[in-house]
Amino acid sequence: MRFIFIAIFMTFATQASADVFTYADIKNLKHIEVVLSDRAKNACWTNLSESRQYAEEKLRGAGATLFSPDTDEKYYGEYYAFVIDVASRRSKAMPLCYGSITVRIGTPVSVNGKNHDATVQSYQAIFTGKQNVNVEVIESIQTFLEKLKDI
């Protein structure tokens, strides 16, 4: 009996692990929007428009269809967000920035009538001792997409 349970459990575990989001899946996303979450204080992140343009260029290169606020509406299950979230502060003792960078792909979902954000894949980096994290944000976007290629 125990062996049957283990065999069934292993089957479900194998099926669940087969549905992993990869770089190749980006081309199947329609209505993907680059969303910047700027929680960086005191000029720790200053290249927001460059970061957005870089992410949009990389997503188009992967075959994604970018969200156009002029023509598209956001529908559950059809709208995706490529979120770049930078949270940081500048130290008072030393005028350097510290914090975190998160890059993720997600979509809004409704569960039991309540709205939630579901993350498909994500990448996070922490930093300390930087004048700003402009280079690190671009590198994090690149690293996130490269890691999706390795899956």
XYZ file of N, CA and C in Angstrom:
453
model
N 0.813 -1.189 0.000
C 0.000 0.000 0.000
C 0.863 1.263 0.000
N 1.913 1.233 0.812
C 2.806 2.378 0.903
C 3.466 2.652 -0.447
N 3.813 1.611 -1.182
C 4.464 1.776 -2.478
C 3.524 2.401 -3.499
N 2.255 2.062 -3.439
C 1.274 2.657 -4.356
C 1.154 4.148 -4.075
N 1.083 4.515 -2.809
C 0.990 5.930 -2.437
C 2.213 6.700 -2.943
N 3.406 6.131 -2.736
C 4.639 6.785 -3.182
C 4.652 6.915 -4.705
N 4.216 5.894 -5.421
C 4.184 5.943 -6.885
C 3.223 7.029 -7.373
N 2.062 7.127 -6.763
C 1.093 8.162 -7.151
C 1.656 9.541 -6.830
N 2.248 9.698 -5.650
C 2.822 10.975 -5.249
C 3.931 11.397 -6.210
N 4.785 10.473 -6.588
C 5.881 10.772 -7.509
C 5.347 11.189 -8.881
N 4.260 10.586 -9.315
C 3.651 10.952 -10.591
C 3.169 12.388 -10.555
N 2.469 12.767 -9.494
C 1.992 14.151 -9.374
C 3.155 15.124 -9.273
N 4.185 14.786 -8.524
C 5.343 15.662 -8.378
C 6.036 15.855 -9.721
N 6.131 14.810 -10.507
C 6.758 14.912 -11.820
C 5.933 15.790 -12.748
N 4.630 15.634 -12.734
C 3.781 16.450 -13.586
C 3.847 17.912 -13.182
N 3.877 18.205 -11.916
C 3.919 19.588 -11.454
C 5.225 20.239 -11.862
N 6.325 19.527 -11.790
C 7.609 20.121 -12.124
C 7.777 20.305 -13.631
N 6.972 19.667 -14.433
C 7.090 19.799 -15.882
C 6.511 21.117 -16.387
N 5.695 21.775 -15.604
C 5.062 23.015 -16.014
C 5.809 24.227 -15.482
N 7.068 24.368 -15.829
C 7.892 25.479 -15.378
C 7.950 26.526 -16.482
N 7.815 27.782 -16.108
C 7.882 28.886 -17.062
C 9.332 29.099 -17.480
N 9.583 29.139 -18.792
C 10.939 29.312 -19.309
C 10.983 30.508 -20.266
N 12.176 30.793 -20.743
C 12.379 31.890 -21.700
C 11.537 31.686 -22.955
N 11.427 30.449 -23.409
C 10.644 30.154 -24.616
C 9.170 30.491 -24.423
N 8.684 30.479 -23.194
C 7.282 30.790 -22.919
C 6.961 32.275 -23.042
N 7.969 33.111 -23.037
C 7.733 34.557 -23.130
C 6.987 34.906 -24.405
N 7.293 34.216 -25.492
C 6.639 34.529 -26.771
C 5.133 34.272 -26.738
N 4.687 33.449 -25.803
C 3.256 33.154 -25.687
C 2.497 34.180 -24.850
N 3.210 35.108 -24.232
C 2.556 36.115 -23.406
C 2.019 37.231 -24.281
N 0.744 37.516 -24.120
C 0.204 38.694 -24.799
C -0.168 39.692 -23.722
N -0.093 40.919 -24.061
C -0.424 41.991 -23.129
C 0.528 42.017 -21.934
N 1.834 41.982 -22.194
C 2.793 42.084 -21.099
C 3.230 43.549 -20.993
N 3.277 44.037 -19.773
C 3.610 45.432 -19.510
C 4.796 45.482 -18.552
N 5.734 46.378 -18.828
C 6.845 46.592 -17.913
C 6.370 47.578 -16.845
N 6.432 47.149 -15.598
C 5.970 47.953 -14.472
C 7.171 48.252 -13.575
N 7.377 49.523 -13.291
C 8.468 49.922 -12.413
C 7.911 50.227 -11.025
N 8.516 49.637 -10.029
C 8.142 49.909 -8.645
C 9.352 50.579 -7.997
N 9.310 51.895 -7.939
C 10.447 52.686 -7.465
C 10.280 52.995 -5.978
N 10.873 52.134 -5.179
C 10.889 52.371 -3.741
C 12.304 52.705 -3.290
N 13.087 53.259 -4.228
C 14.454 53.677 -3.940
C 14.428 55.126 -3.449
N 15.099 55.376 -2.391
C 15.134 56.716 -1.788
C 16.449 57.416 -2.100
N 16.382 58.727 -2.133
C 17.573 59.583 -2.247
C 18.452 59.256 -3.453
N 17.822 59.133 -4.622
C 18.524 58.949 -5.898
C 19.363 57.679 -5.962
N 18.893 56.609 -5.338
C 19.601 55.335 -5.439
C 19.326 54.633 -6.771
N 18.229 54.991 -7.447
C 17.916 54.440 -8.771
C 17.426 55.589 -9.638
N 18.225 55.947 -10.643
C 17.901 57.133 -11.437
C 17.676 56.858 -12.923
N 17.896 55.638 -13.389
C 17.731 55.354 -14.821
C 16.456 54.557 -15.099
N 15.351 54.999 -14.546
C 14.091 54.266 -14.680
C 13.671 54.121 -16.140
N 13.727 55.196 -16.919
C 13.284 55.091 -18.318
C 14.217 54.187 -19.119
N 15.510 54.233 -18.852
C 16.447 53.333 -19.535
C 16.177 51.879 -19.151
N 15.864 51.644 -17.874
C 15.560 50.291 -17.420
C 14.300 49.767 -18.097
N 13.274 50.616 -18.200
C 12.032 50.230 -18.877
C 12.301 49.898 -20.351
N 13.018 50.776 -21.031
C 13.306 50.560 -22.448
C 14.115 49.288 -22.664
N 15.090 49.035 -21.801
C 15.907 47.829 -21.913
C 15.044 46.585 -21.744
N 14.186 46.583 -20.717
C 13.314 45.423 -20.482
C 12.352 45.218 -21.649
N 11.755 46.297 -22.153
C 10.830 46.183 -23.284
C 11.529 45.644 -24.523
N 12.751 46.111 -24.765
C 13.519 45.625 -25.921
C 13.804 44.125 -25.792
N 14.200 43.690 -24.605
C 14.500 42.269 -24.383
C 13.240 41.410 -24.504
N 12.104 41.902 -24.007
C 10.855 41.139 -24.115
C 10.398 41.037 -25.564
N 10.498 42.132 -26.311
C 10.156 42.081 -27.749
C 11.069 41.092 -28.474
N 12.365 41.111 -28.115
C 13.331 40.194 -28.717
C 13.002 38.737 -28.429
N 12.342 38.494 -27.299
C 11.933 37.133 -26.931
C 10.598 36.754 -27.566
N 9.957 37.719 -28.248
C 8.700 37.429 -28.946
C 7.445 37.826 -28.201
N 7.570 38.525 -27.090
C 6.397 38.937 -26.316
C 5.654 40.074 -27.023
N 4.347 40.140 -26.797
C 3.534 41.242 -27.282
C 3.326 42.196 -26.117
N 3.854 43.407 -26.245
C 3.771 44.362 -25.147
C 2.389 44.981 -25.065
N 1.982 45.259 -23.846
C 0.692 45.879 -23.556
C 0.689 47.304 -24.083
N -0.371 47.669 -24.762
C -0.542 49.032 -25.248
C -1.734 49.643 -24.531
N -1.514 50.623 -23.644
C -2.629 51.195 -22.906
C -3.643 51.903 -23.804
N -3.246 52.231 -25.031
C -4.175 52.897 -25.950
C -5.201 51.941 -26.535
N -4.842 50.668 -26.681
C -5.727 49.740 -27.377
C -6.136 48.518 -26.573
N -5.377 48.151 -25.574
C -5.626 46.902 -24.862
C -6.258 47.144 -23.494
N -7.078 46.213 -23.073
C -7.610 46.220 -21.717
C -6.957 45.094 -20.949
N -6.878 45.258 -19.637
C -6.251 44.241 -18.795
C -7.301 43.224 -18.383
N -7.099 41.972 -18.807
C -8.004 40.877 -18.472
C -7.251 39.861 -17.640
N -7.911 39.325 -16.618
C -7.296 38.267 -15.830
C -6.946 37.098 -16.740
N -5.762 36.568 -16.546
C -5.316 35.424 -17.324
C -4.744 35.788 -18.678
N -4.897 37.042 -19.109
C -4.340 37.472 -20.386
C -3.377 38.637 -20.226
N -3.285 39.187 -19.043
C -2.410 40.321 -18.789
C -1.256 39.863 -17.898
N -0.052 40.257 -18.262
C 1.130 39.900 -17.494
C 1.945 41.153 -17.229
N 2.643 41.149 -16.146
C 3.499 42.275 -15.794
C 4.926 41.785 -15.624
N 5.848 42.509 -16.219
C 7.269 42.305 -16.003
C 7.658 43.399 -15.014
N 7.768 43.030 -13.760
C 7.922 44.010 -12.688
C 9.395 44.154 -12.313
N 9.833 45.400 -12.260
C 11.168 45.718 -11.767
C 10.952 46.526 -10.492
N 11.341 45.951 -9.375
C 11.095 46.567 -8.065
C 12.437 46.832 -7.387
N 12.701 48.100 -7.108
C 13.929 48.469 -6.407
C 13.542 49.121 -5.090
N 14.024 48.552 -4.016
C 13.794 49.104 -2.680
C 15.155 49.403 -2.072
N 15.387 50.660 -1.728
C 16.697 50.997 -1.175
C 16.643 52.291 -0.374
N 17.697 52.475 0.361
C 17.903 53.699 1.143
C 19.374 54.078 1.060
N 19.641 55.324 1.359
C 21.015 55.804 1.425
C 21.411 55.874 2.895
N 22.538 55.306 3.226
C 23.021 55.293 4.598
C 23.356 56.716 5.047
N 23.042 57.030 6.294
C 23.389 58.341 6.838
C 24.855 58.395 7.242
N 25.388 57.274 7.695
C 26.786 57.226 8.128
C 27.733 57.369 6.932
N 27.419 56.648 5.876
C 28.197 56.733 4.633
C 27.180 56.980 3.527
N 27.418 57.928 2.662
C 26.407 58.263 1.646
C 26.335 57.236 0.510
N 26.089 55.977 0.866
C 25.995 54.914 -0.127
C 24.653 54.212 0.018
N 24.194 53.618 -1.086
C 22.886 52.963 -1.120
C 22.991 51.486 -0.751
N 21.931 50.992 -0.150
C 21.791 49.563 0.132
C 20.332 49.194 -0.040
N 20.061 47.943 -0.426
C 18.680 47.513 -0.611
C 18.583 46.267 -1.461
N 17.487 46.170 -2.244
C 17.257 44.972 -3.051
C 16.643 45.326 -4.397
N 16.851 44.429 -5.349
C 16.271 44.519 -6.688
C 15.522 43.212 -6.918
N 14.272 43.322 -7.319
C 13.497 42.141 -7.679
C 12.979 42.325 -9.090
N 13.169 41.316 -9.911
C 12.622 41.297 -11.270
C 11.729 40.068 -11.332
N 10.489 40.248 -11.796
C 9.573 39.113 -11.828
C 8.566 39.256 -12.949
N 8.006 38.126 -13.335
C 6.873 38.100 -14.256
C 5.694 37.575 -13.461
N 4.590 38.283 -13.532
C 3.411 37.880 -12.785
C 2.137 38.263 -13.507
N 1.037 37.881 -12.921
C -0.273 38.187 -13.484
C -1.277 38.327 -12.349
N -2.261 39.197 -12.514
C -3.302 39.264 -11.490
C -4.227 38.064 -11.607
N -4.656 37.547 -10.474
C -5.600 36.431 -10.438
C -6.692 36.752 -9.425
N -7.826 36.121 -9.604
C -8.922 36.271 -8.663
C -9.197 34.902 -8.041
N -9.117 34.844 -6.721
C -9.381 33.612 -5.990
C -10.491 33.909 -4.985
N -11.589 33.193 -5.133
C -12.742 33.409 -4.253
C -13.170 34.872 -4.195
N -13.124 35.511 -5.346
C -13.565 36.898 -5.437
C -12.576 37.919 -4.920
N -11.380 37.497 -4.545
C -10.362 38.427 -4.055
C -9.210 38.480 -5.053
N -8.723 39.682 -5.319
C -7.650 39.874 -6.285
C -6.287 39.667 -5.631
N -5.410 38.976 -6.354
C -4.060 38.683 -5.887
C -3.100 38.826 -7.064
N -1.826 38.946 -6.757
C -0.779 38.909 -7.780
C -0.099 37.552 -7.709
N -0.028 36.873 -8.847
C 0.651 35.580 -8.920
C 1.974 35.773 -9.650
N 3.054 35.343 -9.043
C 4.366 35.442 -9.666
C 4.662 34.147 -10.396
N 5.057 34.274 -11.654
C 5.382 33.114 -12.482
C 6.840 32.721 -12.256
N 7.735 33.684 -12.352
C 9.162 33.484 -12.074
C 9.702 34.791 -11.517
N 10.761 34.700 -10.708
C 11.354 35.919 -10.169
C 12.849 35.748 -9.939
N 13.507 36.883 -9.781
C 14.940 36.941 -9.497
C 15.135 38.080 -8.507
N 15.963 37.863 -7.495
C 16.205 38.917 -6.525
C 17.691 39.036 -6.237
N 18.133 40.272 -6.084
C 19.521 40.546 -5.726
C 19.527 41.602 -4.626
N 20.508 41.521 -3.757
C 20.677 42.553 -2.744
C 21.966 43.306 -3.040
N 22.040 44.532 -2.564
C 23.227 45.330 -2.821
C 23.495 46.233 -1.625
N 24.732 46.637 -1.524
C 25.137 47.579 -0.490
C 26.379 48.313 -0.972
N 26.567 49.536 -0.495
C 27.778 50.292 -0.814
C 27.847 50.820 -2.233
N 26.720 51.244 -2.802
C 26.687 51.748 -4.179
C 26.273 53.221 -4.184
N 26.821 53.979 -5.112
C 26.352 55.349 -5.313
C 24.913 55.343 -5.816
N 24.655 54.459 -6.777
C 23.298 54.165 -7.248
C 23.324 52.766 -7.831
N 22.159 52.233 -8.148
C 22.090 50.852 -8.631
C 21.657 50.772 -10.094
N 21.914 51.804 -10.849
C 21.509 51.825 -12.254
C 22.070 50.640 -13.034
N 23.347 50.389 -12.907
C 23.981 49.275 -13.620
C 23.437 47.946 -13.098
N 23.258 47.845 -11.797
C 22.784 46.596 -11.194
C 21.355 46.259 -11.623
N 20.509 47.260 -11.850
C 19.146 46.993 -12.317
C 19.184 46.397 -13.720
N 19.958 46.991 -14.613
C 20.091 46.467 -15.983
C 20.662 45.050 -15.933
N 21.676 44.838 -15.112
C 22.267 43.499 -14.978
C 21.261 42.500 -14.407
N 20.404 42.936 -13.494
C 19.396 42.040 -12.913
C 18.362 41.623 -13.950
N 17.953 42.547 -14.811
C 17.025 42.212 -15.898
C 17.676 41.178 -16.807
N 18.916 41.431 -17.184
C 19.641 40.512 -18.056
C 19.814 39.141 -17.397
N 20.204 39.119 -16.129
C 20.404 37.863 -15.409
C 19.106 37.082 -15.300
N 18.012 37.768 -14.980
C 16.706 37.104 -14.876
C 16.350 36.406 -16.184
N 16.482 37.112 -17.300
C 16.139 36.512 -18.590
C 17.100 35.392 -18.966
N 18.376 35.535 -18.633
C 19.340 34.473 -18.896
C 19.020 33.219 -18.071
N 18.625 33.411 -16.825
C 18.280 32.268 -15.968
C 17.047 31.536 -16.515
N 16.109 32.274 -17.115
C 14.941 31.623 -17.735
C 15.387 30.742 -18.901
N 16.457 31.127 -19.587
C 16.962 30.318 -20.699
C 17.553 29.000 -20.194
N 18.066 29.006 -18.959
C 18.706 27.819 -18.398
C 17.728 26.811 -17.826
N 16.470 27.210 -17.693
C 15.482 26.304 -17.090
C 15.045 25.265 -18.108
